[in-house]
CSV table of C-alpha atoms in Angstrom, one decimal:
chain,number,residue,atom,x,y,z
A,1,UNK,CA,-42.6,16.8,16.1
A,2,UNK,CA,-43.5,19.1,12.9
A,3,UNK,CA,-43.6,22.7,12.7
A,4,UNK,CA,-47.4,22.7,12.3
A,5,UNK,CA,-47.6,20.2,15.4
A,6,UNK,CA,-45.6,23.0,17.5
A,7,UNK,CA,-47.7,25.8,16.0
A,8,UNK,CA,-51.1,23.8,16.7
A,9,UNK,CA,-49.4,23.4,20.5
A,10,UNK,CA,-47.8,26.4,21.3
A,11,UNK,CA,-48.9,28.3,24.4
A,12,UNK,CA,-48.4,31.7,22.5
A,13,UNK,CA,-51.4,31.0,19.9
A,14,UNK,CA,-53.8,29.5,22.5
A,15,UNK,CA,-53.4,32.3,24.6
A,16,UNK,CA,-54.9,34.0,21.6
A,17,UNK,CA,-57.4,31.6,20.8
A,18,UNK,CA,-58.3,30.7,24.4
A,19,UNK,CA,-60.9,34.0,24.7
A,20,UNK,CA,-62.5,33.5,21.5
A,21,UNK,CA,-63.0,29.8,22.8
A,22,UNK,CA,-64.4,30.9,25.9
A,23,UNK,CA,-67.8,32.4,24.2
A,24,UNK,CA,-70.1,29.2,24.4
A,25,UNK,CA,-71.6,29.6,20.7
A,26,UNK,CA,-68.0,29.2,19.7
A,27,UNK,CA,-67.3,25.9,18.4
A,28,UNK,CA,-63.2,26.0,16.7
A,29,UNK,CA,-61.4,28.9,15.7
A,30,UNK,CA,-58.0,28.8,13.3
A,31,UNK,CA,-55.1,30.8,13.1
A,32,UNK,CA,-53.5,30.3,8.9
A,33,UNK,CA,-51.0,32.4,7.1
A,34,UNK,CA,-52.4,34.0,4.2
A,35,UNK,CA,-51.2,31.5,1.7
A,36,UNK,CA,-52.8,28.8,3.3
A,37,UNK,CA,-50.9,27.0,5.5
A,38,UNK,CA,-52.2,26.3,9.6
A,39,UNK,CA,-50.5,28.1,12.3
A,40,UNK,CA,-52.6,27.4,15.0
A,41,UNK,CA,-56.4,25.6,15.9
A,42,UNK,CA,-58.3,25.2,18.4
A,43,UNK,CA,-57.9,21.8,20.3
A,44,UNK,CA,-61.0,20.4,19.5
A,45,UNK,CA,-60.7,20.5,15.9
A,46,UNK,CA,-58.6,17.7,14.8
A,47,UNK,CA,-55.8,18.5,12.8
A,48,UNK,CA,-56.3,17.5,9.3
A,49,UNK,CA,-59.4,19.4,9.3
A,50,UNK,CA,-58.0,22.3,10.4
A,51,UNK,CA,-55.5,22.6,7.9
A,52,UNK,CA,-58.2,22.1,5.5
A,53,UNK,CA,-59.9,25.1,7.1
A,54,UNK,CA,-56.7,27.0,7.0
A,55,UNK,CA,-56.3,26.1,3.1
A,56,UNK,CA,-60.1,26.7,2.5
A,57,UNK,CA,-60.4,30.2,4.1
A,58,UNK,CA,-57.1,31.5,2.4
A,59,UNK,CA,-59.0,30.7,-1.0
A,60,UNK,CA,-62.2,32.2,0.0
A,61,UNK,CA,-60.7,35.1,1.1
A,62,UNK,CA,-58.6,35.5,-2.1
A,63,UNK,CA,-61.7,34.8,-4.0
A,64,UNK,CA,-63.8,37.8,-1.7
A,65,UNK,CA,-61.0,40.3,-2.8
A,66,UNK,CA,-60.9,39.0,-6.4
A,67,UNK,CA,-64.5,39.6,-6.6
A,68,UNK,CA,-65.2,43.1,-4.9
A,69,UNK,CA,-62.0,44.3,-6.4
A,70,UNK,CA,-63.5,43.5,-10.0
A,71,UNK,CA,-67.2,45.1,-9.1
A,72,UNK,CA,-65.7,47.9,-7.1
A,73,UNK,CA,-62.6,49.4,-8.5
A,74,UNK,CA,-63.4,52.6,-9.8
A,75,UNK,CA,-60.1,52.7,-12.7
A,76,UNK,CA,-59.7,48.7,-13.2
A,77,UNK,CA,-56.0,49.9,-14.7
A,78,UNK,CA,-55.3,51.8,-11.8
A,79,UNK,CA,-56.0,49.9,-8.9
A,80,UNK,CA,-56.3,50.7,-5.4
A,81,UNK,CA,-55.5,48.9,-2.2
A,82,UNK,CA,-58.8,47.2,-1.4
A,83,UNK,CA,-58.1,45.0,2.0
A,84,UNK,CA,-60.5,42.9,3.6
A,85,UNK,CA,-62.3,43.9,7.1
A,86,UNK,CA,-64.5,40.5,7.9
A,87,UNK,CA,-66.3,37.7,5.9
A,88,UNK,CA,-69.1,36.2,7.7
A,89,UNK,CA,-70.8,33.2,6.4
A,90,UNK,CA,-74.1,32.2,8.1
A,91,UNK,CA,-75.7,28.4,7.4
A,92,UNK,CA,-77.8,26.1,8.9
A,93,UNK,CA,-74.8,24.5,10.3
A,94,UNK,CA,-73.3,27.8,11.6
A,95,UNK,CA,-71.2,30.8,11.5
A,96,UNK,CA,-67.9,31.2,10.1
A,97,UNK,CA,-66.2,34.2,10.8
A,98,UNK,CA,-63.0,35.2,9.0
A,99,UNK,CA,-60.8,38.2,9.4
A,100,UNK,CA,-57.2,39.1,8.3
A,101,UNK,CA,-54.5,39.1,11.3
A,102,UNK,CA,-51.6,41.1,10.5
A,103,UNK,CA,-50.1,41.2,7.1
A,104,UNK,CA,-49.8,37.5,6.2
A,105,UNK,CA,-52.2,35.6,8.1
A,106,UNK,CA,-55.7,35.8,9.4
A,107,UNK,CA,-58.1,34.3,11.7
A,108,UNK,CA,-61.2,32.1,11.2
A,109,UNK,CA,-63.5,31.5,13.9
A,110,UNK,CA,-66.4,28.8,13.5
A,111,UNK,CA,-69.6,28.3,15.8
A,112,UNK,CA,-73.4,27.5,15.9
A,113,UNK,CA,-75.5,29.6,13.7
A,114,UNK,CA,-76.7,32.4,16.8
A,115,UNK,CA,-73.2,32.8,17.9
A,116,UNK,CA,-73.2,36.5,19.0
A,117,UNK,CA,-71.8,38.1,16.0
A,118,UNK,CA,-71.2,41.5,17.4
A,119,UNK,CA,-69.6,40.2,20.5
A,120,UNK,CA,-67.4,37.5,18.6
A,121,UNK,CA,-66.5,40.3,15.9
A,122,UNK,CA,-65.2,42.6,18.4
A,123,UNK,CA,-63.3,39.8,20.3
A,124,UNK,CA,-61.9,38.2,17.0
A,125,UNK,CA,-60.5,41.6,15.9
A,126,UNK,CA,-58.6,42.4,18.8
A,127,UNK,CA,-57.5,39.1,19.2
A,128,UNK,CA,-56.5,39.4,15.5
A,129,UNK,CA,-54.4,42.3,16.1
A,130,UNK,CA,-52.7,40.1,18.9
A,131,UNK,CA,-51.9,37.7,16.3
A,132,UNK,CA,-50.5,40.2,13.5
A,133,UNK,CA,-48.4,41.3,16.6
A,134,UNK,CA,-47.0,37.8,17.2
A,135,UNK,CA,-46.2,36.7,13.7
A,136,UNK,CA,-44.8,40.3,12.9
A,137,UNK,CA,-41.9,39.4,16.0
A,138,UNK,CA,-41.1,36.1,14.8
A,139,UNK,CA,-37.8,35.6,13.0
A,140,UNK,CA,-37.5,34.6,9.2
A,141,UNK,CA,-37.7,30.8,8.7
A,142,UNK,CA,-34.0,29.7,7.1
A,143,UNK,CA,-34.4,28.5,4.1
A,144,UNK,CA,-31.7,25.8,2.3
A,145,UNK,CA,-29.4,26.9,5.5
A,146,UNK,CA,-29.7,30.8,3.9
A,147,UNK,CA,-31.3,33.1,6.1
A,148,UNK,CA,-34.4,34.3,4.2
């Protein structure tokens, strides 16, 4: 079993995802680190496209910040801290919902196109918090046997 197969399994991250799963609008929600990589999915969205998710949404995010960062920065060679709230995307398909989660990850959370926003943005941020909280506790991976 892989890291990302225990991540997409473990009990700890679909405690966090389960509420956000319960609203019936609610189709998948993902759990990435913020350079790309899948943490944790909802069961129902097959693996390979939830990484792509994860890897999508880290590049749409980056993108987001890259953009309102350029049109908003008041002294472009002085910049300020500029973090990201939400990104909601509404199509014909659906909702996509993305939000950071702590300081290296962030949660996206996907369903049909009059999923209740408000109720799903309040959920999502707390459970966000939850998962900032989580990944904030975990131990550095070792990396080459050195502990990083």
């Amino acid at each position: 079993m892989t890291d990302t197969d225990r991540a997409i399994k473990s009990d700890d991250y679909s405690l966090v995802l389960k509420p956000l799963l319960e609203v019936s609008q609610v189709r998948h929600a993902v759990i990435a680190s913020s350079d790309g990589m899948l943490v944790a999915a909802s069961e129902a969205l097959p693996r390979d496209r939830a990484e792509g998710v994860a890897a999508m949404s880290s590049s749409v995010l980056s993108a987001i910040r890259a953009t309102t960062n350029a049109a908003l920065q008041p002294d472009p060679g002085n910049p300020i801290d500029n973090p990201i709230e939400t990104i909601t995307t509404i199509t014909e398909l659906g909702t996509c919902m993305m939000m950071p989660a702590g300081y290296n990850a962030f949660l996206v959370v996907v369903g049909d196109p009059d999923m209740p926003m408000g109720v799903v943005a309040g959920l999502a941020a707390r459970q966000a918090r939850k998962v900032g909280e989580k990944l904030m506790s975990v131990p550095a991976r070792d990396v080459g046997g050195m502990p990083s």
